[in-house]
Coordinates of N, CA and C in Angstrom, one line a residue:
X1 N 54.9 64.2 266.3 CA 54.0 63.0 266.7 C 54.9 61.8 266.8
X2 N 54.8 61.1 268.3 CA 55.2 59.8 268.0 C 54.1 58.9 268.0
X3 N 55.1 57.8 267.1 CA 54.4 56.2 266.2 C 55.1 55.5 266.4
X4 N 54.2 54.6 266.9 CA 54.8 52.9 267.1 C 53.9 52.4 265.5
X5 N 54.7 51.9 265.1 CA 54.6 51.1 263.5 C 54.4 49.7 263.7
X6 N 53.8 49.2 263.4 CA 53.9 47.1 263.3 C 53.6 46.9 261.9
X7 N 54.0 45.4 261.8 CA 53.5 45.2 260.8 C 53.5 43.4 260.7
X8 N 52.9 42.9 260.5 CA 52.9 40.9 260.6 C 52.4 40.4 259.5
X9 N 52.4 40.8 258.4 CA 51.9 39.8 257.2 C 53.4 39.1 256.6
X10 N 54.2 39.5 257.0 CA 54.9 38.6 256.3 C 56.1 38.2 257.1
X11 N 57.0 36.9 256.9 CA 57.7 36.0 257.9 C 58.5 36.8 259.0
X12 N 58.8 37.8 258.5 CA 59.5 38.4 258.9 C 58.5 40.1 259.5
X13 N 58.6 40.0 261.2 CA 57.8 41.0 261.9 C 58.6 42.2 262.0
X14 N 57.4 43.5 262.0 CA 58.3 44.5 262.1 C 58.1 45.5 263.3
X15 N 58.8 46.2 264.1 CA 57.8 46.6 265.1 C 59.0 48.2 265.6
X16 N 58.8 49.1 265.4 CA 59.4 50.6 265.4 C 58.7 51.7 266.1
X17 N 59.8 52.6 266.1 CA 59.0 53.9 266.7 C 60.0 55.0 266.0
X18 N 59.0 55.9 265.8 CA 59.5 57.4 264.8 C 58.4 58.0 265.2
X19 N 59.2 59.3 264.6 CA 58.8 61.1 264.7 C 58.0 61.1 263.6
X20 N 57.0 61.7 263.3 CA 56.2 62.3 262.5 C 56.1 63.4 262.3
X21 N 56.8 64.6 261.5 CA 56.1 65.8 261.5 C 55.7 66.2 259.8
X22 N 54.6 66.8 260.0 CA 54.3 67.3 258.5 C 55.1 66.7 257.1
X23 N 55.2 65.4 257.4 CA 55.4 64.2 256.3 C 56.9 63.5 256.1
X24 N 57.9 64.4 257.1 CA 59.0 64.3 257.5 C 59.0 62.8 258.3
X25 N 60.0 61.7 258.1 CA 60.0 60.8 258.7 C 61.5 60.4 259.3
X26 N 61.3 60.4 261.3 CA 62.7 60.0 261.6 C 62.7 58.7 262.6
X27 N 62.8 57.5 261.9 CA 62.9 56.3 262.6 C 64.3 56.6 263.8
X28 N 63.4 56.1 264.7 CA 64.0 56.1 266.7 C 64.9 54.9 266.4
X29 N 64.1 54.1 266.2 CA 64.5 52.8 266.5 C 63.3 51.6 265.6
X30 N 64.1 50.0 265.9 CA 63.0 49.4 264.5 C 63.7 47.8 265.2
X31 N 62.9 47.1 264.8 CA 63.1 45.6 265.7 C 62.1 44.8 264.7
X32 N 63.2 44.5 263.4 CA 62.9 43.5 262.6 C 63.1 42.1 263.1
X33 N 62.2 41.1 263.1 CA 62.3 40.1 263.9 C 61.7 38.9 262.7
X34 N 62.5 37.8 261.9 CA 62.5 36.7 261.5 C 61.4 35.8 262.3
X35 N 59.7 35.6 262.1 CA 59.3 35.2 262.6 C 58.4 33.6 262.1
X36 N 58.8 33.9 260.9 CA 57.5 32.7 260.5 C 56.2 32.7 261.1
X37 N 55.9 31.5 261.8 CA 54.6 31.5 262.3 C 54.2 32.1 263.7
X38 N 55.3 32.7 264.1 CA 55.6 32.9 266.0 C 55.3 34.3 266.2
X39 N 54.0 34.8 265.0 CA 53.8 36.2 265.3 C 54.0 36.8 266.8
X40 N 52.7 35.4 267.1 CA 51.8 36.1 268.7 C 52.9 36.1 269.6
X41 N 54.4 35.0 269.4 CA 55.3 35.3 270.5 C 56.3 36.2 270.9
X42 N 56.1 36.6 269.3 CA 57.5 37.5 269.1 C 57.2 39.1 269.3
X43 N 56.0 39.3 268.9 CA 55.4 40.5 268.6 C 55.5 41.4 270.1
X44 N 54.8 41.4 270.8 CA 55.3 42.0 272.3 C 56.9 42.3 272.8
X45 N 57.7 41.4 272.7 CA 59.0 41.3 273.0 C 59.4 42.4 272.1
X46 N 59.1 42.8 270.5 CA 59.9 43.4 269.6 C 59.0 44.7 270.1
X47 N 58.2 44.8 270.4 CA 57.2 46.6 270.5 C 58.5 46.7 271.5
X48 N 58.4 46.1 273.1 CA 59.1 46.2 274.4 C 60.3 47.2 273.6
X49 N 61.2 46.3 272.9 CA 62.8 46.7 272.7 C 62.8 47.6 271.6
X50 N 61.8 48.0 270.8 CA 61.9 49.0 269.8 C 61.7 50.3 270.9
X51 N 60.4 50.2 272.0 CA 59.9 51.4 273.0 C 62.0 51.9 273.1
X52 N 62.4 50.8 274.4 CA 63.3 50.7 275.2 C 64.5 51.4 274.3
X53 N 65.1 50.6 273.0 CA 65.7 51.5 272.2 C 65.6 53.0 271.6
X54 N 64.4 53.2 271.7 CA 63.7 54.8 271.3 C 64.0 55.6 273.0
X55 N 64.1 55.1 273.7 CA 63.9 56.0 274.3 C 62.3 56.2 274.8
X56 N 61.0 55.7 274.8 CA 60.4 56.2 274.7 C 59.2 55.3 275.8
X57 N 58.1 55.8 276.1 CA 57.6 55.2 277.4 C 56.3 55.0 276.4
X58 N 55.0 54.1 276.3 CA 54.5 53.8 275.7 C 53.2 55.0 275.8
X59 N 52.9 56.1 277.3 CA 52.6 56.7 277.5 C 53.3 58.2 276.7
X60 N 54.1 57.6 275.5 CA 54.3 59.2 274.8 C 54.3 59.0 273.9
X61 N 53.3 57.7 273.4 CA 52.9 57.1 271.9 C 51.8 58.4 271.6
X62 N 51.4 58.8 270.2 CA 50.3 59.7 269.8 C 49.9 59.2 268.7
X63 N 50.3 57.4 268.3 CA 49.7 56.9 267.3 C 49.8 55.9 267.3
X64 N 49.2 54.8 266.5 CA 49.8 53.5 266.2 C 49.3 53.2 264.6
X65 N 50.3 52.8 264.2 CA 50.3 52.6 262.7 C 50.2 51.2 262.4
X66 N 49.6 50.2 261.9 CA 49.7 48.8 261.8 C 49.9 48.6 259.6
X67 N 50.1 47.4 259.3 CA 50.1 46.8 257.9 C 48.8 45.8 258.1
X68 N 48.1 46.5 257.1 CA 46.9 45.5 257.0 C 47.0 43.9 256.0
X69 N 48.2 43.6 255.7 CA 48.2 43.1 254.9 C 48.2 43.8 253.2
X70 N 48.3 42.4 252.3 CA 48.0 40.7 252.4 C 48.5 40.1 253.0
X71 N 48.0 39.3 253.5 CA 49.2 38.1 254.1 C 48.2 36.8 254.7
X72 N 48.8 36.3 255.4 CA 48.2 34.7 256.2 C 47.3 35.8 257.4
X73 N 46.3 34.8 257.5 CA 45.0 34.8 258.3 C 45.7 35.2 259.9
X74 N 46.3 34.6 260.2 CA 47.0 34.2 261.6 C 47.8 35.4 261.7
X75 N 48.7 35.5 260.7 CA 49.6 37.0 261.3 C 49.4 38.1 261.1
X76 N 48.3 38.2 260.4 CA 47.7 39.3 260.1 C 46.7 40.0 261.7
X77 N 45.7 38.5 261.7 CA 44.8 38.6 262.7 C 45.9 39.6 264.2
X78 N 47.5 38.9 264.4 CA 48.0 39.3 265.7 C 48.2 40.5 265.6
X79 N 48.7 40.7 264.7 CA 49.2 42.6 264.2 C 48.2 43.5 264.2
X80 N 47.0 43.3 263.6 CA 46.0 44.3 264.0 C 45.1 44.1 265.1
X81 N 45.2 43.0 265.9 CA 44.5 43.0 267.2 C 45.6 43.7 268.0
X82 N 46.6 43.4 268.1 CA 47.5 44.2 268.8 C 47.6 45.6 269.1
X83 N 47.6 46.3 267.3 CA 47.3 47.4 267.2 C 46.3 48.5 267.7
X84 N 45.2 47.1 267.6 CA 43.9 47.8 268.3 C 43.6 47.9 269.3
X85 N 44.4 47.1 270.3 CA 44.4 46.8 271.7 C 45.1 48.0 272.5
X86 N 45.9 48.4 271.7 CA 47.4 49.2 272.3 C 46.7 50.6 271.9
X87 N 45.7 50.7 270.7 CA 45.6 52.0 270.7 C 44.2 52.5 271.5
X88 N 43.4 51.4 271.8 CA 42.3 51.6 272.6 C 42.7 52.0 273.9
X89 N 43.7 50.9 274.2 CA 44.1 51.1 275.9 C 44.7 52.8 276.5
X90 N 45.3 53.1 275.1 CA 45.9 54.3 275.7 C 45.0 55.9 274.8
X91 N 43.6 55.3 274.4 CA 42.9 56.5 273.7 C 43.8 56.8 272.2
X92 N 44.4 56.2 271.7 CA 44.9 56.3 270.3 C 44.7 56.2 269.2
X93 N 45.0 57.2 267.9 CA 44.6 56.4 266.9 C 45.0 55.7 266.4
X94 N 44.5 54.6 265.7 CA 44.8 53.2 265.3 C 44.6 53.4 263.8
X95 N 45.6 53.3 263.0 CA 45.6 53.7 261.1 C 46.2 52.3 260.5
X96 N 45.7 52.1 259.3 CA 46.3 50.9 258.7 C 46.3 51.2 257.6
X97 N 47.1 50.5 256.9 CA 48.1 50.4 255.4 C 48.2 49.6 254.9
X98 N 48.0 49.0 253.6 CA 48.2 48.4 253.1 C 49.9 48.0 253.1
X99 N 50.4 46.6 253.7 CA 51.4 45.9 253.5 C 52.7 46.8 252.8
X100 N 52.1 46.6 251.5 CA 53.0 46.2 250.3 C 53.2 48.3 249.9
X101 N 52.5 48.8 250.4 CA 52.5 50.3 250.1 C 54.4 50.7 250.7
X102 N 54.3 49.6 251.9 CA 55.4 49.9 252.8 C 57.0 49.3 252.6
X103 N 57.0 48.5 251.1 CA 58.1 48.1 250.8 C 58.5 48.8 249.5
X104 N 59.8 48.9 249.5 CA 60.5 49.9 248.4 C 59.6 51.3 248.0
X105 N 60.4 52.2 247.1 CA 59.5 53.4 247.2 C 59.7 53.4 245.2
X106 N 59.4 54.3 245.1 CA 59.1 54.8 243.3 C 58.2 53.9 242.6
X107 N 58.5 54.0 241.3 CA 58.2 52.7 240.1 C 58.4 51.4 240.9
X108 N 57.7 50.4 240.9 CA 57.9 49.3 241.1 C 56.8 48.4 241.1
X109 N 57.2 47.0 241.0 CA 56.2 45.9 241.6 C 56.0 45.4 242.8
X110 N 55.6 45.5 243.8 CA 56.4 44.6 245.2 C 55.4 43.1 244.9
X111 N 56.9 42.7 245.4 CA 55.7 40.8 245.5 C 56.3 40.4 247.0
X112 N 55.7 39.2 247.5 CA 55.8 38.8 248.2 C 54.9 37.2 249.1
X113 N 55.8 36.6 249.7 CA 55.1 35.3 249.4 C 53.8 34.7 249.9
X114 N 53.1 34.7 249.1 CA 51.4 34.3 249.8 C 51.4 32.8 249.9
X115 N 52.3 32.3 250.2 CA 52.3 30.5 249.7 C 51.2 30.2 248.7
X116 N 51.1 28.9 249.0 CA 50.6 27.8 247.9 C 50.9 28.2 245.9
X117 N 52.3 28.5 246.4 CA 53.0 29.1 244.8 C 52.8 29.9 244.5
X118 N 52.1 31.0 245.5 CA 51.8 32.2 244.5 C 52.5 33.4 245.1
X119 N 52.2 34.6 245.0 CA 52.6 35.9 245.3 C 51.3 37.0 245.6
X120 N 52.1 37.7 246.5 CA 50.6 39.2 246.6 C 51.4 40.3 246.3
X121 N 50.9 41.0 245.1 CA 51.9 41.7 244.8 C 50.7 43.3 244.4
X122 N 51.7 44.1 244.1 CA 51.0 45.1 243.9 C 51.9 46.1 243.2
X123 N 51.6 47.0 242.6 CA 51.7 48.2 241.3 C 52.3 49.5 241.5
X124 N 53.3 50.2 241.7 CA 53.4 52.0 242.0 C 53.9 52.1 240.6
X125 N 53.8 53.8 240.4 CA 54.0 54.6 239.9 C 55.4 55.0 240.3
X126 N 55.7 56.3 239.2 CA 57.2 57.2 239.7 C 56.9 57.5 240.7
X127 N 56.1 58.3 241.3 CA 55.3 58.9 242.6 C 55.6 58.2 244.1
X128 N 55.1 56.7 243.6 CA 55.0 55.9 244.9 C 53.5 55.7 244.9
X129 N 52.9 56.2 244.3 CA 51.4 55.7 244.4 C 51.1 54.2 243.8
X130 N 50.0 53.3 244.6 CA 49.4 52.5 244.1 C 49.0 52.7 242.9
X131 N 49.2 52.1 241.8 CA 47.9 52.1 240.4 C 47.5 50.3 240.2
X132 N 47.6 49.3 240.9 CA 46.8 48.3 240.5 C 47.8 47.3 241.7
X133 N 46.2 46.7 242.0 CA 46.7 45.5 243.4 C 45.9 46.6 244.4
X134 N 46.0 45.7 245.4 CA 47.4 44.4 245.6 C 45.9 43.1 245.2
X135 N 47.0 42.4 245.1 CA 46.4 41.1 243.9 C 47.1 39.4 244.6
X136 N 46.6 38.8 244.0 CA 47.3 37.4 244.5 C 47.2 36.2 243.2
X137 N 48.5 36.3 242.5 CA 48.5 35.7 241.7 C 50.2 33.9 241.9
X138 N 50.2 33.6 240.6 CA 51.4 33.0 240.7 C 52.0 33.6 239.7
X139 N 53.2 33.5 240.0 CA 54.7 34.9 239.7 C 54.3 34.9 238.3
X140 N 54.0 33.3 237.5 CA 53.9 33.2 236.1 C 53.0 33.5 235.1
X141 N 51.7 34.1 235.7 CA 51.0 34.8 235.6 C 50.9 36.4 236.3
X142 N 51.8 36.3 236.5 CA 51.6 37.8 237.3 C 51.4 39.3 236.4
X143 N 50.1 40.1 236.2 CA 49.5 40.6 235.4 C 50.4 42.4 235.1
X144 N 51.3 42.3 235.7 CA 51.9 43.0 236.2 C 53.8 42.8 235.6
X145 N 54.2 44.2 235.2 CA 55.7 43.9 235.1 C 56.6 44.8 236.4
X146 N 58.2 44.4 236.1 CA 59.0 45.2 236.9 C 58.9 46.5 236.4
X147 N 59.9 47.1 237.3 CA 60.9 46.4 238.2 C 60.5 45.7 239.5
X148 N 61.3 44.4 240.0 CA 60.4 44.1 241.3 C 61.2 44.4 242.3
X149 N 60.6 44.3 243.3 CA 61.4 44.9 244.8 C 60.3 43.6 245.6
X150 N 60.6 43.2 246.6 CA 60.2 42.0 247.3 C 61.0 41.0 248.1
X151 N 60.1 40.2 247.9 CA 60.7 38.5 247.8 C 61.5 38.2 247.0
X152 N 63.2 38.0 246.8 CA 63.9 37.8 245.7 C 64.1 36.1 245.3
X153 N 63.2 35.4 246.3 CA 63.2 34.2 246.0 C 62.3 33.9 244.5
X154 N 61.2 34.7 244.2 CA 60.6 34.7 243.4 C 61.3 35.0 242.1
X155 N 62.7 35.4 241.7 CA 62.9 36.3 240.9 C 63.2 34.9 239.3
X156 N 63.7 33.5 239.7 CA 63.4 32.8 238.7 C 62.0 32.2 238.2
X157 N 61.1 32.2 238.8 CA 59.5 31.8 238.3 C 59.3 33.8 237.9
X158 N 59.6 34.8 237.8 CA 58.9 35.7 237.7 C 59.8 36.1 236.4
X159 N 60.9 35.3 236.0 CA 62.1 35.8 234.9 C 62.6 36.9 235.0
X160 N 63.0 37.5 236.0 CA 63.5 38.6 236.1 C 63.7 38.8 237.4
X161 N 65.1 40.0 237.5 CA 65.4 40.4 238.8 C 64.3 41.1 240.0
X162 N 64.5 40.3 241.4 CA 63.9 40.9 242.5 C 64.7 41.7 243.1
X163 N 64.9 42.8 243.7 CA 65.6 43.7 244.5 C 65.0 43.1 245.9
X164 N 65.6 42.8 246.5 CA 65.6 42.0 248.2 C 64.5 43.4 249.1
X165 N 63.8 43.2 249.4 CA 63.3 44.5 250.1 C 62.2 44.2 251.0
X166 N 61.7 45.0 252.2 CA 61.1 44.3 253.0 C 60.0 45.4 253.8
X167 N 59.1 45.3 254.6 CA 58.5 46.2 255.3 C 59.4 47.0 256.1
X168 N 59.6 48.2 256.3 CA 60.0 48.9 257.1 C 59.1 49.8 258.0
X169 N 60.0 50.6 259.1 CA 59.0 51.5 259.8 C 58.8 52.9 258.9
X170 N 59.7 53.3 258.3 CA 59.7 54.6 257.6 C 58.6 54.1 256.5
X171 N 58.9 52.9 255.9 CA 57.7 52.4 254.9 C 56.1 52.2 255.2
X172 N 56.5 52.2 256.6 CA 54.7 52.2 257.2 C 54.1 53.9 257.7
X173 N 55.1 54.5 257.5 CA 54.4 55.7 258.7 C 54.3 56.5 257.0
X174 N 55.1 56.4 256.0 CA 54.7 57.0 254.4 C 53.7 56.9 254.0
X175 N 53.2 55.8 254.0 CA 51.9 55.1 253.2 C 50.6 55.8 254.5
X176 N 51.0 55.9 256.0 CA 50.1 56.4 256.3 C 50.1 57.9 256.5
X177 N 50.9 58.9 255.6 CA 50.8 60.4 256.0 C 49.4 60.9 256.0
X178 N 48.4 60.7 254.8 CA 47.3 61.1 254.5 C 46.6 61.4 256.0
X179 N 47.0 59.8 256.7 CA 46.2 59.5 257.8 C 46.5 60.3 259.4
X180 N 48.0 60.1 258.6 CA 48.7 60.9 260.2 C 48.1 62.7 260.1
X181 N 48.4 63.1 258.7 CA 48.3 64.4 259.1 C 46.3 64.7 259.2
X182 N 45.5 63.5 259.2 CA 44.2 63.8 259.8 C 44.1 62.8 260.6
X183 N 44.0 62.2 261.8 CA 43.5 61.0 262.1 C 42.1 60.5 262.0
X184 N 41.4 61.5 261.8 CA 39.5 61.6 261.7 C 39.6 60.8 260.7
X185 N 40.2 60.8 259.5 CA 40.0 60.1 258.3 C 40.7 59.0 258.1
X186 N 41.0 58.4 259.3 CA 41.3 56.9 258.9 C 40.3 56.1 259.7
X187 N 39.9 54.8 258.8 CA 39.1 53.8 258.9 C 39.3 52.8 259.4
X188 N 38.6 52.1 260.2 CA 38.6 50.9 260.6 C 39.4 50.2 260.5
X189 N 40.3 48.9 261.2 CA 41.3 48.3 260.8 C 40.5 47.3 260.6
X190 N 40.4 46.6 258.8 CA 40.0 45.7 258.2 C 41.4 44.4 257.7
X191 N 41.8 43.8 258.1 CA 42.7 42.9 257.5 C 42.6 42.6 255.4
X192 N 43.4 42.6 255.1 CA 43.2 42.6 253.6 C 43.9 40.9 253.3
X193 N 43.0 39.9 253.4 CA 43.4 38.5 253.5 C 43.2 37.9 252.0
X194 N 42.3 38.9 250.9 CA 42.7 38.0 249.8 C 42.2 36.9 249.4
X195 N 42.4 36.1 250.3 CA 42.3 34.6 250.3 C 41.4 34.1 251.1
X196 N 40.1 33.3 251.2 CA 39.6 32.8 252.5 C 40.8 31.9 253.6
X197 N 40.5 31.7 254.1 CA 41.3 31.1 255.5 C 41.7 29.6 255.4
X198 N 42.6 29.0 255.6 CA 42.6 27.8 255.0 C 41.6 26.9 255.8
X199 N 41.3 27.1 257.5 CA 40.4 26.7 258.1 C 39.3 27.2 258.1
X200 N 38.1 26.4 257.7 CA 36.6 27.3 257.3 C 36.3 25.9 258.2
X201 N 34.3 26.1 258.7 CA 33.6 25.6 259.6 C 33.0 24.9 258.5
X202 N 32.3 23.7 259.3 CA 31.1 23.3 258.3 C 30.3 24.0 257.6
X203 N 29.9 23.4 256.3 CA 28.8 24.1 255.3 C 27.7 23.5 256.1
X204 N 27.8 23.0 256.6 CA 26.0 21.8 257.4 C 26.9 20.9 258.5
X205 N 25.9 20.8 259.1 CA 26.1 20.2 260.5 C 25.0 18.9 260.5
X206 N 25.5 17.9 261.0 CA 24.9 16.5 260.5 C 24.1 16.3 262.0
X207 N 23.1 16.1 262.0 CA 22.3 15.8 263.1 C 23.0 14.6 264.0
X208 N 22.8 14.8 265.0 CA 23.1 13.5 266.2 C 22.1 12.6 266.4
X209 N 22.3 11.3 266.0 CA 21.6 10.5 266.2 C 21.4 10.3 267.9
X210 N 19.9 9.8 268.3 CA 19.9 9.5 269.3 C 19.7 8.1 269.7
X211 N 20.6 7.7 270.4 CA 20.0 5.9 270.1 C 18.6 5.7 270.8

């Protein structure tokens, strides 16, 4: 099975293609791209050259894998519209993952930067399995111990060492095997935002005077 992987919650975009077979994972090709806020510009350009480096024509996709987050409203929103777009257009299934499932593997914490001081971090086992999160706290409260894997910028507010680590494509097509080896049983792509939006509408709308 081939997978085109994305992922946009965090500054740095990720956008690949790999083999899938019965839980076996072999990344083609992978087009990490430093984006900050420039999801919606970057994101196309990096699917194009991850395709082009694989070898592969988008007509021999058999999946699309997206990161649902946490992350910001805006990069989140590009990545799974994208995702949805690409898998509708070509009859595909469309699977999503929690973010943070997709960075480092065993025992760990992953964190990673939610601004306004804080972190979105989340919990595995020896396994690799989730046991608590993903969560959005600040590092100094963080309810949760190492080892961490993440953002290593965090690693003096959190008192302890960060291992530098980041979304990958192998880390997104893992977290989705469940899904790959059924696609019936994956769900809706819901964004996992956490946080309301920093831009919200009025609570009330003030009548217009008429003169």
């Amino acid at each position: 099975m081939l997978v085109l992987a994305l992922d946009t919650a965090t500054p740095t975009l990720v956008a690949g293609v790999a083999r899938w077979h019965d839980g076996a994972v072999e990344v083609l090709a992978e087009q990490p791209a430093p984006s900050g806020n420039r999801h919606a510009e970057l994101l196309g350009p990096a699917i194009r050259a991850a395709l082009a480096d694989a070898g592969i024509a988008m007509g021999d996709l058999d999946a699309v894998v997206t990161g649902l987050g946490p992350g910001p409203f805006t990069g989140l929103r590009v990545g799974v519209v994208t995702a949805a777009t690409l898998a509708d257009a070509r009859g595909l299934p469309a699977l999503g993952v929690c973010s943070l499932d997709a960075i480092g593997n065993g025992a760990r914490t992953v964190v990673t930067d939610a601004r306004r001081k804080e972190v979105y971090w989340a919990t595995y086992d020896g396994s690799g399995a989730r046991v608590d999160g993903p969560g959005v706290d600040r590092p100094e409260e963080l309810p949760a111990g190492g080892p961490f894997v993440g953002d290593d910028r965090f690693a003096e507010r959190l008192g302890a060492p960060v291992r530098a680590a980041g979304v990958t494509t192998a880390g997104l097509l893992r977290a989705a095997a469940p899904q790959l080896a059924d696609p019936s049983s994956a769900s809706p792509l819901v964004p996992l935002y956490l946080r309301r939006p920093d831009a919200t509408p009025p609570s009330s709308i003030k009548a217009v005077s008429q003169p």
